[in-house]
Each structure stands twice: as C-alpha cells, then as structure tokens.
C-alpha cells in the first residue's frame, strides 16, 4: 500500500505541532521519519496511520484520500492493512504470547501461521508464556509477530530501538528491514543512526513553525 502525506499539518489547541509535511511511503521500502525530539515524528506517524486526523492537508492510501474518512473506513484500514508497533508496544500483559499474536484464543499446535510468526521474530516455543514475563525487546518482537501473523501491508513503528541494548537493536533493525523486503510499506519514527542507515528513505521533519498559531 502506498501511503502519502500531502502538506499535512496538525494543530492542537494553539500549538502547531507539525506543518507542511509531505512524504511518500511505498511497498518494499522502509521510510524513516527523522528529526530531533519534539519535532513531531510521532504525530506524523499517528497521522499516517489514521490514528490522528490532520488539521490541514491530507493522507492518501493508494491514491485515495483516507484522512477525514468515516470510522468504518478507518476500521477497515486497521483491520485489513495496517499494523502498529508503538512505544508501549500495544501488548496485553495479562494474556499469553499466543493470544497477543493472534488477538484471539488459538491453539498453537493447530496454527502453523502462529508458530511461523513467532519463529520469524525469534520467540519460538514461547506461545504459552504470559506477555508480562517478556523483556522490552521481546515485547517489541511480539508486536512485530502480530504484524507478520496478519501479513500486514503497512507497518507503522515508533522509535523501535530507543530502549533496547545493542544486540536487540541490531536484531530489531534487521527484522523491520526484512518485513519491508517482503513487500510491506514500513514507516519508522527514529533518531537512531543504525535504524536510519537501514532505511531506504529518510524524511526530515520540518523545523517548528517560526510563529505560534494565533487565534
Ligand atoms: N496531544 C498533544 N497535545 C499537546 N501537545 C502535544 C500533543 N502531542 C504532542 N504534542 C507536542 O508536540 C510536539 C511534537 O511531539 P511528538 O510528535 O511526540 O514529537 P517527536 O516524536 O518527534 O518527539 C512536542 O512538543 C509535544 O509535546
Ligand atoms: Mg516520538
């Protein structure tokens, strides 16, 4: 899925958080949203994932305008296309690993896709463990396993390497790059040089607007 921001701005209250952001993200490639802390990377990522409506400009998916669409259209977008790896990982701590991947009760013995998804992220054999027992890096890989399981065509990732040690960082970088190689559109907000280097494109966030929004 080709996902594009066209001159997107987000204003919350009187605060212009992002402005004039245009980026084109295509299948098979990983795009980095880069800029210093506070430059609006997370905000643009959420906008591209239809979690947050832009105040100005628009988001298109395969050329069709999807920003400002009905909640039904957005639900279809999330159900059929998009997967998120956000900063709190979106993991349900008091459910087992298998439930977190499939988002329903499933018997891994009978679900080859589930086993393959966990194997892909290096969590083989962990199906029955409570998600709360996993480390931060493992939880993040679990969130990726969910995207692999659903065969998501669009993956939106917020600062995936921020809280990881060097070994986990390298693993996570290569897993996301690999997900793109398999044909998905991958968008990553990051300020990690290793992650940025692994991306096919870098989108530099615009500097903050010089003047605050006036009433
Ligand atoms: N809901 C909100 N209300 C008010 N300010 C916000 C909100 N979300 C983000 N901001 C502010 O917008 C700026 C950009 O935030 P963010 O998108 O998280 O940047 P980044 O991910 O690049 O660090 C920050 O100054 C942040 O405090
Ligand atoms: Mg952020």
Tab-separated table of C-alpha atoms and ligand atoms in Angstrom, residues 10 12-13 15-18 33-46 52 87 158-159 189 191 205, ligand 1:
chain	number	residue	atom	x	y	z
A	10	UNK	CA	-1.526	19.180	12.938
A	12	UNK	CA	-3.590	21.008	18.888
A	13	UNK	CA	-5.112	23.881	20.809
A	15	UNK	CA	0.127	24.715	19.309
A	16	UNK	CA	1.183	23.899	15.764
A	17	UNK	CA	2.815	20.518	16.201
A	18	UNK	CA	3.661	19.740	12.575
A	33	UNK	CA	10.824	9.910	9.864
A	34	UNK	CA	13.752	11.724	11.387
A	35	UNK	CA	14.283	14.844	13.447
A	36	UNK	CA	15.111	15.846	16.995
A	37	UNK	CA	12.912	15.003	19.950
A	38	UNK	CA	9.769	17.136	19.820
A	39	UNK	CA	9.919	17.659	16.037
A	40	UNK	CA	6.633	15.800	15.554
A	41	UNK	CA	7.752	12.364	14.350
A	42	UNK	CA	5.235	10.501	16.496
A	43	UNK	CA	2.487	12.935	15.496
A	44	UNK	CA	3.169	12.426	11.769
A	45	UNK	CA	3.353	8.648	12.261
A	46	UNK	CA	-0.030	8.656	14.007
A	52	UNK	CA	-4.935	11.255	14.406
A	87	UNK	CA	6.153	2.901	22.092
A	158	UNK	CA	7.555	4.418	16.737
A	159	UNK	CA	11.167	4.627	17.991
A	189	UNK	CA	9.961	7.213	13.526
A	191	UNK	CA	16.607	9.119	15.771
A	205	UNK	CA	10.758	16.717	9.751
B	1	LIG	N1	-1.817	15.840	22.277
B	1	LIG	C1	-0.909	16.816	22.373
B	1	LIG	N2	-1.222	17.986	22.920
B	1	LIG	C2	-0.325	18.987	23.011
B	1	LIG	N3	0.933	18.896	22.571
B	1	LIG	C3	1.325	17.756	22.016
B	1	LIG	C4	0.432	16.649	21.872
B	1	LIG	N4	1.107	15.642	21.264
B	1	LIG	C5	2.348	16.102	21.049
B	1	LIG	N5	2.492	17.359	21.498
B	1	LIG	C6	3.713	18.180	21.398
B	1	LIG	O1	4.093	18.242	20.033
B	1	LIG	C7	5.487	18.185	19.891
B	1	LIG	C8	5.880	17.033	18.988
B	1	LIG	O2	5.590	15.824	19.630
B	1	LIG	P1	5.946	14.401	19.022
B	1	LIG	O3	5.153	14.177	17.797
B	1	LIG	O4	5.786	13.416	20.120
B	1	LIG	O5	7.486	14.588	18.628
B	1	LIG	P2	8.660	13.510	18.489
B	1	LIG	O6	8.034	12.167	18.311
B	1	LIG	O7	9.459	13.952	17.296
B	1	LIG	O8	9.480	13.593	19.730
B	1	LIG	C9	6.047	18.086	21.293
B	1	LIG	O9	6.421	19.376	21.690
B	1	LIG	C10	4.887	17.574	22.103
B	1	LIG	O10	4.984	17.997	23.436
